[in-house]
Amino acid sequence: MSSNLTVLASWFRLKYPHIALGALASSAPILYFDDITPQDGYYSIVSRVFREASGTCYQTIKNSWAEIDELASKSNGLSMLSEKFKTCNPLTDASKLKDHLNTMYASAAQYNEPPTYPVNKVCAGIDGGGFGDDILSRIFGGLVAYNGNLPCYVNAHTDESETTVGWRWQECSELAMPIGIGNNSMFPPDPFDLEDYIESCKSFYGVPTRPHWVTTYYGGHSIKLILQRFGSNIIFSNGLRDPYSSGGVLENISDTIVAVSTVNGSHCLDLLFAKETDPEWLVAQRKIEIKIMKEWIDKYYVDLSMF
């Protein structure tokens, strides 16, 4: 949801330059709409982050999906999966388990921040084999490493916050990001299906999805050109280990619309409170952003004195 806020920040500056002096659009995937960005960009980066952390961990995860499906297809397979993964409720199909693991891996990569580095934690649990050497036992080890020791995992009842429900409505109605999974990742292929997305949104919220609204309203497939011609004072900051950076602005568009990227950064990391454990590259990134924003303010007061 933070990326949605920073997307809105960049558009707010573009639409209301007389109100907002500038915008820090951290991890804002403004190019992840209407097929401007390849649909598999997000999960390609998730996979790369895991592969760079541990090749064996990456391969174990990649091999695990077929193992889950094979066990689930047996007569008592779902019961065995429920027991293996200590699910909070008995599994009625394998999809809830796979969705849970998918979300865990994506979240670990997206928020792979220092000093804990969740991807390293997951892979340490998988590679360590503390619950057994077979693939599914290793995957469970990653689940425990990520979540800690809990009474149960997977499909627990949770009440979604109003904020989460509200953002999903926003994504259904206007901010439809076509995120899919291609053939070259550690996940099973799952291409984005617009018709299925529209039907799902309609059944859940009763609203029509407008997949082309963003590009129509903010400049079609030439959003960079629109920003260059009509925008100013926007910082697009991205950590290149953030899956959403695949839809981010990674190069300067003009002298006043600039890209600040860090090789090891994750999602909206520069917006978090500073800590003593922050690596030097993160400290330097924040200093660059503050310097740019100070220049905006200085210029504003100079302009104010002239008119």
CSV table of C-alpha atoms in Angstrom, one decimal:
chain,number,residue,atom,x,y,z
A,1,MET,CA,0.0,0.0,0.0
A,2,SER,CA,2.9,2.4,0.5
A,3,SER,CA,3.7,2.2,-3.2
A,4,ASN,CA,0.1,3.3,-4.0
A,5,LEU,CA,0.6,6.3,-1.7
A,6,THR,CA,3.8,7.3,-3.5
A,7,VAL,CA,2.2,6.8,-6.9
A,8,LEU,CA,-0.5,9.2,-5.8
A,9,ALA,CA,2.2,11.6,-4.5
A,10,SER,CA,3.7,11.9,-8.0
A,11,TRP,CA,0.3,12.5,-9.6
A,12,PHE,CA,-0.7,15.0,-6.9
A,13,ARG,CA,2.4,17.0,-7.7
A,14,LEU,CA,1.6,16.8,-11.5
A,15,LYS,CA,-2.0,17.8,-11.0
A,16,TYR,CA,-1.7,20.4,-8.2
A,17,PRO,CA,1.7,22.1,-8.6
A,18,HIS,CA,0.3,25.2,-7.0
A,19,ILE,CA,-0.4,23.2,-3.8
A,20,ALA,CA,2.5,20.7,-3.6
A,21,LEU,CA,6.0,22.1,-3.9
A,22,GLY,CA,7.4,18.6,-4.8
A,23,ALA,CA,7.0,14.9,-4.2
A,24,LEU,CA,9.2,12.1,-3.0
A,25,ALA,CA,7.7,9.1,-4.9
A,26,SER,CA,9.5,6.2,-3.1
A,27,SER,CA,9.0,2.8,-4.8
A,28,ALA,CA,6.2,4.2,-7.0
A,29,PRO,CA,5.4,1.8,-9.8
A,30,ILE,CA,3.8,4.4,-12.1
A,31,LEU,CA,4.8,2.4,-15.1
A,32,TYR,CA,3.1,-0.8,-13.9
A,33,PHE,CA,-0.3,0.0,-15.6
A,34,ASP,CA,-1.9,-1.0,-18.9
A,35,ASP,CA,1.0,-3.2,-19.9
A,36,ILE,CA,3.6,-0.5,-20.0
A,37,THR,CA,5.8,-2.8,-17.9
A,38,PRO,CA,6.1,-6.6,-18.6
A,39,GLN,CA,3.5,-8.3,-16.4
A,40,ASP,CA,6.1,-10.7,-14.9
A,41,GLY,CA,8.4,-7.9,-13.7
A,42,TYR,CA,7.4,-8.1,-10.1
A,43,TYR,CA,7.9,-11.9,-9.6
A,44,SER,CA,11.0,-11.9,-11.7
A,45,ILE,CA,12.7,-9.6,-9.1
A,46,VAL,CA,11.3,-11.7,-6.2
A,47,SER,CA,12.9,-14.7,-7.8
A,48,ARG,CA,16.2,-12.9,-8.5
A,49,VAL,CA,16.4,-11.7,-4.9
A,50,PHE,CA,16.0,-15.3,-3.6
A,51,ARG,CA,18.4,-16.8,-6.1
A,52,GLU,CA,21.1,-14.2,-5.1
A,53,ALA,CA,20.5,-15.0,-1.5
A,54,SER,CA,20.9,-18.8,-2.0
A,55,GLY,CA,20.8,-20.9,-5.1
A,56,THR,CA,19.8,-24.0,-3.2
A,57,CYS,CA,16.9,-22.1,-1.5
A,58,TYR,CA,15.7,-20.8,-4.8
A,59,GLN,CA,15.7,-24.3,-6.3
A,60,THR,CA,14.0,-25.9,-3.3
A,61,ILE,CA,11.2,-23.3,-3.6
A,62,LYS,CA,10.9,-23.8,-7.3
A,63,ASN,CA,10.6,-27.6,-6.9
A,64,SER,CA,8.2,-27.4,-4.0
A,65,TRP,CA,5.1,-26.4,-5.9
A,66,ALA,CA,5.0,-29.7,-7.8
A,67,GLU,CA,5.6,-31.6,-4.5
A,68,ILE,CA,2.6,-29.8,-2.9
A,69,ASP,CA,0.4,-30.6,-5.9
A,70,GLU,CA,1.5,-34.3,-5.9
A,71,LEU,CA,0.8,-34.8,-2.2
A,72,ALA,CA,-2.5,-32.9,-2.4
A,73,SER,CA,-3.7,-35.2,-5.2
A,74,LYS,CA,-3.5,-38.3,-2.9
A,75,SER,CA,-6.5,-39.6,-1.0
A,76,ASN,CA,-5.3,-38.3,2.3
A,77,GLY,CA,-2.9,-35.7,0.9
A,78,LEU,CA,-4.6,-32.6,2.1
A,79,SER,CA,-4.6,-34.0,5.7
A,80,MET,CA,-0.9,-34.7,5.4
A,81,LEU,CA,-0.3,-31.2,4.1
A,82,SER,CA,-2.3,-29.7,6.9
A,83,GLU,CA,-0.3,-31.7,9.4
A,84,LYS,CA,3.1,-31.0,7.7
A,85,PHE,CA,2.5,-27.2,7.7
A,86,LYS,CA,0.6,-27.0,11.0
A,87,THR,CA,-2.3,-25.2,9.3
A,88,CYS,CA,-4.8,-23.4,11.6
A,89,ASN,CA,-7.7,-25.1,9.8
A,90,PRO,CA,-7.7,-28.2,7.7
A,91,LEU,CA,-6.9,-27.6,4.0
A,92,THR,CA,-9.7,-28.1,1.6
A,93,ASP,CA,-7.4,-27.7,-1.4
A,94,ALA,CA,-3.8,-26.9,-2.0
A,95,SER,CA,-4.4,-23.3,-3.2
A,96,LYS,CA,-4.6,-21.7,0.2
A,97,LEU,CA,-1.2,-23.2,1.2
A,98,LYS,CA,0.4,-22.1,-2.1
A,99,ASP,CA,-1.1,-18.6,-1.9
A,100,HIS,CA,0.2,-18.3,1.6
A,101,LEU,CA,3.7,-19.3,0.6
A,102,ASN,CA,3.6,-17.1,-2.5
A,103,THR,CA,2.6,-14.1,-0.3
A,104,MET,CA,5.3,-14.9,2.2
A,105,TYR,CA,8.1,-15.0,-0.4
A,106,ALA,CA,6.9,-11.9,-2.1
A,107,SER,CA,6.6,-10.0,1.2
A,108,ALA,CA,10.1,-11.2,2.2
A,109,ALA,CA,11.6,-9.9,-1.0
A,110,GLN,CA,9.6,-6.6,-1.1
A,111,TYR,CA,10.4,-5.7,2.5
A,112,ASN,CA,13.9,-7.3,2.6
A,113,GLU,CA,15.3,-4.6,4.8
A,114,PRO,CA,18.4,-4.5,7.0
A,115,PRO,CA,19.5,-5.6,9.5
A,116,THR,CA,17.2,-8.7,9.6
A,117,TYR,CA,16.9,-9.3,5.8
A,118,PRO,CA,13.8,-11.5,5.7
A,119,VAL,CA,14.9,-13.3,2.5
A,120,ASN,CA,18.0,-14.5,4.3
A,121,LYS,CA,15.9,-15.7,7.2
A,122,VAL,CA,13.6,-17.7,5.0
A,123,CYS,CA,16.5,-19.2,3.1
A,124,ALA,CA,18.3,-20.0,6.3
A,125,GLY,CA,15.3,-22.0,7.4
A,126,ILE,CA,14.9,-23.8,4.1
A,127,ASP,CA,18.6,-24.6,3.7
A,128,GLY,CA,19.1,-25.5,7.3
A,129,GLY,CA,16.8,-28.5,7.1
A,130,GLY,CA,15.9,-28.3,10.8
A,131,PHE,CA,12.6,-30.0,10.2
A,132,GLY,CA,13.8,-32.7,7.8
A,133,ASP,CA,15.7,-33.0,4.5
A,134,ASP,CA,12.8,-33.5,2.2
A,135,ILE,CA,11.6,-30.5,0.1
A,136,LEU,CA,8.3,-29.9,2.0
A,137,SER,CA,10.0,-30.1,5.4
A,138,ARG,CA,12.5,-27.5,4.2
A,139,ILE,CA,9.7,-25.2,3.0
A,140,PHE,CA,8.1,-25.5,6.4
A,141,GLY,CA,11.5,-24.6,8.0
A,142,GLY,CA,11.4,-21.4,5.9
A,143,LEU,CA,7.8,-20.7,7.1
A,144,VAL,CA,8.8,-21.0,10.7
A,145,ALA,CA,12.0,-19.0,10.2
A,146,TYR,CA,9.9,-16.1,8.7
A,147,ASN,CA,7.1,-16.2,11.2
A,148,GLY,CA,8.7,-17.5,14.4
A,149,ASN,CA,7.3,-20.3,16.5
A,150,LEU,CA,3.5,-20.1,16.4
A,151,PRO,CA,0.8,-22.6,17.4
A,152,CYS,CA,-0.3,-22.8,13.8
A,153,TYR,CA,0.4,-21.4,10.3
A,154,VAL,CA,-1.5,-20.8,7.1
A,155,ASN,CA,-5.3,-20.0,6.7
A,156,ALA,CA,-5.7,-18.4,10.1
A,157,HIS,CA,-8.8,-16.2,10.5
A,158,THR,CA,-7.8,-12.5,10.3
A,159,ASP,CA,-9.9,-9.4,10.2
A,160,GLU,CA,-8.7,-7.1,7.4
A,161,SER,CA,-8.3,-3.5,8.2
A,162,GLU,CA,-10.4,-0.8,6.6
A,163,THR,CA,-7.3,0.5,5.0
A,164,THR,CA,-6.6,-2.8,3.3
A,165,VAL,CA,-10.2,-3.1,2.1
A,166,GLY,CA,-10.1,0.5,0.9
A,167,TRP,CA,-6.9,0.0,-1.1
A,168,ARG,CA,-8.2,-3.2,-2.7
A,169,TRP,CA,-11.3,-1.2,-3.8
A,170,GLN,CA,-9.0,1.4,-5.3
A,171,GLU,CA,-7.0,-1.3,-7.1
A,172,CYS,CA,-10.2,-2.8,-8.4
A,173,SER,CA,-11.7,0.4,-9.6
A,174,GLU,CA,-8.8,2.5,-10.9
A,175,LEU,CA,-5.3,1.3,-10.0
A,176,ALA,CA,-5.4,-2.1,-11.8
A,177,MET,CA,-1.8,-3.4,-12.0
A,178,PRO,CA,-1.5,-6.3,-14.4
A,179,ILE,CA,0.9,-8.4,-12.3
A,180,GLY,CA,1.4,-11.9,-13.5
A,181,ILE,CA,4.0,-14.7,-13.3
A,182,GLY,CA,5.9,-15.8,-16.3
A,183,ASN,CA,7.9,-19.0,-17.1
A,184,ASN,CA,11.3,-17.9,-15.8
A,185,SER,CA,10.8,-17.6,-12.0
A,186,MET,CA,10.7,-19.8,-8.9
A,187,PHE,CA,6.8,-19.7,-9.0
A,188,PRO,CA,4.4,-21.7,-11.2
A,189,PRO,CA,3.4,-19.7,-14.3
A,190,ASP,CA,0.3,-17.6,-13.7
A,191,PRO,CA,-0.3,-15.0,-16.4
A,192,PHE,CA,-2.4,-12.0,-15.5
A,193,ASP,CA,-6.0,-12.5,-16.7
A,194,LEU,CA,-7.9,-9.2,-17.1
A,195,GLU,CA,-11.3,-10.8,-17.5
A,196,ASP,CA,-10.8,-12.9,-14.3
A,197,TYR,CA,-9.6,-9.8,-12.5
A,198,ILE,CA,-12.6,-7.8,-13.6
A,199,GLU,CA,-15.0,-10.5,-12.5
A,200,SER,CA,-13.3,-10.9,-9.1
A,201,CYS,CA,-13.5,-7.2,-8.5
A,202,LYS,CA,-17.2,-7.1,-9.6
A,203,SER,CA,-18.2,-9.9,-7.3
A,204,PHE,CA,-16.2,-8.6,-4.3
A,205,TYR,CA,-16.9,-4.9,-4.5
A,206,GLY,CA,-19.6,-4.5,-7.2
A,207,VAL,CA,-17.5,-1.9,-9.1
A,208,PRO,CA,-16.4,-1.9,-12.7
A,209,THR,CA,-12.6,-2.1,-13.2
A,210,ARG,CA,-11.1,0.6,-15.4
A,211,PRO,CA,-7.8,-0.8,-16.5
A,212,HIS,CA,-7.0,2.1,-18.9
A,213,TRP,CA,-8.0,4.9,-16.6
A,214,VAL,CA,-4.5,5.7,-15.3
A,215,THR,CA,-2.9,5.9,-18.8
A,216,THR,CA,-5.9,7.9,-20.2
A,217,TYR,CA,-5.9,10.4,-17.3
A,218,TYR,CA,-2.1,10.8,-16.9
A,219,GLY,CA,-0.8,10.6,-20.4
A,220,GLY,CA,-1.3,7.2,-22.0
A,221,HIS,CA,1.8,5.1,-22.6
A,222,SER,CA,3.9,8.2,-22.8
A,223,ILE,CA,3.8,9.0,-19.1
A,224,LYS,CA,7.5,9.8,-19.1
A,225,LEU,CA,7.0,12.3,-21.9
A,226,ILE,CA,4.1,13.9,-20.0
A,227,LEU,CA,6.2,14.2,-16.9
A,228,GLN,CA,9.1,15.7,-18.9
A,229,ARG,CA,6.8,18.3,-20.6
A,230,PHE,CA,4.5,19.3,-17.7
A,231,GLY,CA,6.1,18.1,-14.5
A,232,SER,CA,8.8,19.1,-12.1
A,233,ASN,CA,10.1,18.6,-8.6
A,234,ILE,CA,9.6,14.8,-8.3
A,235,ILE,CA,12.1,12.3,-6.9
A,236,PHE,CA,11.5,8.8,-8.0
A,237,SER,CA,13.5,6.7,-5.5
A,238,ASN,CA,13.8,2.9,-5.9
A,239,GLY,CA,15.6,0.1,-4.3
A,240,LEU,CA,16.4,-2.3,-7.1
A,241,ARG,CA,15.7,-5.3,-4.9
A,242,ASP,CA,12.1,-4.1,-4.5
A,243,PRO,CA,9.8,-6.1,-6.9
A,244,TYR,CA,7.9,-2.9,-7.7
A,245,SER,CA,11.0,-1.3,-9.1
A,246,SER,CA,10.2,-3.2,-12.3
A,247,GLY,CA,7.5,-0.6,-12.8
A,248,GLY,CA,9.4,2.4,-11.5
A,249,VAL,CA,11.2,5.3,-13.0
A,250,LEU,CA,14.9,4.4,-12.9
A,251,GLU,CA,16.4,7.2,-15.0
A,252,ASN,CA,16.2,11.0,-14.8
A,253,ILE,CA,13.4,12.4,-16.9
A,254,SER,CA,14.5,16.1,-16.6
A,255,ASP,CA,16.7,18.3,-14.4
A,256,THR,CA,13.9,18.4,-11.8
A,257,ILE,CA,12.3,15.0,-12.2
A,258,VAL,CA,15.1,12.7,-11.0
A,259,ALA,CA,15.7,9.0,-10.2
A,260,VAL,CA,17.5,8.0,-7.1
A,261,SER,CA,18.2,4.3,-7.0
A,262,THR,CA,20.1,1.9,-4.7
A,263,VAL,CA,21.3,-1.5,-5.7
A,264,ASN,CA,20.4,-3.1,-2.4
A,265,GLY,CA,17.3,-1.2,-1.4
A,266,SER,CA,13.9,-2.6,-0.8
A,267,HIS,CA,10.4,-1.2,-0.8
A,268,CYS,CA,10.0,2.4,0.6
A,269,LEU,CA,13.1,1.8,2.7
A,270,ASP,CA,14.2,5.4,2.5
A,271,LEU,CA,10.9,6.5,4.1
A,272,LEU,CA,11.4,4.5,7.3
A,273,PHE,CA,12.8,6.1,10.5
A,274,ALA,CA,16.6,6.3,10.5
A,275,LYS,CA,18.3,3.7,12.7
A,276,GLU,CA,21.8,3.3,13.9
A,277,THR,CA,22.1,0.0,12.0
A,278,ASP,CA,21.2,1.6,8.7
A,279,PRO,CA,23.9,0.8,6.0
A,280,GLU,CA,25.9,3.7,4.6
A,281,TRP,CA,24.2,3.5,1.2
A,282,LEU,CA,20.8,4.1,2.8
A,283,VAL,CA,22.1,7.0,4.8
A,284,ALA,CA,23.6,8.5,1.6
A,285,GLN,CA,20.3,8.0,-0.3
A,286,ARG,CA,18.4,9.9,2.3
A,287,LYS,CA,21.0,12.7,2.3
A,288,ILE,CA,20.7,13.0,-1.5
A,289,GLU,CA,16.9,13.2,-1.3
A,290,ILE,CA,17.0,15.9,1.5
A,291,LYS,CA,19.5,17.9,-0.5
A,292,ILE,CA,17.2,17.9,-3.5
A,293,MET,CA,14.2,18.9,-1.5
A,294,LYS,CA,16.1,21.7,0.1
A,295,GLU,CA,16.9,23.0,-3.3
A,296,TRP,CA,13.2,23.0,-4.2
A,297,ILE,CA,12.4,25.1,-1.1
A,298,ASP,CA,15.3,27.5,-1.7
A,299,LYS,CA,14.1,28.1,-5.3
A,300,TYR,CA,10.6,28.6,-4.1
A,301,TYR,CA,11.5,31.4,-1.8
A,302,VAL,CA,13.7,33.0,-4.5
A,303,ASP,CA,10.8,32.9,-6.9
A,304,LEU,CA,8.5,34.2,-4.2
A,305,SER,CA,10.6,37.3,-3.8
A,306,MET,CA,10.6,38.0,-7.5
A,307,PHE,CA,6.9,38.0,-8.1
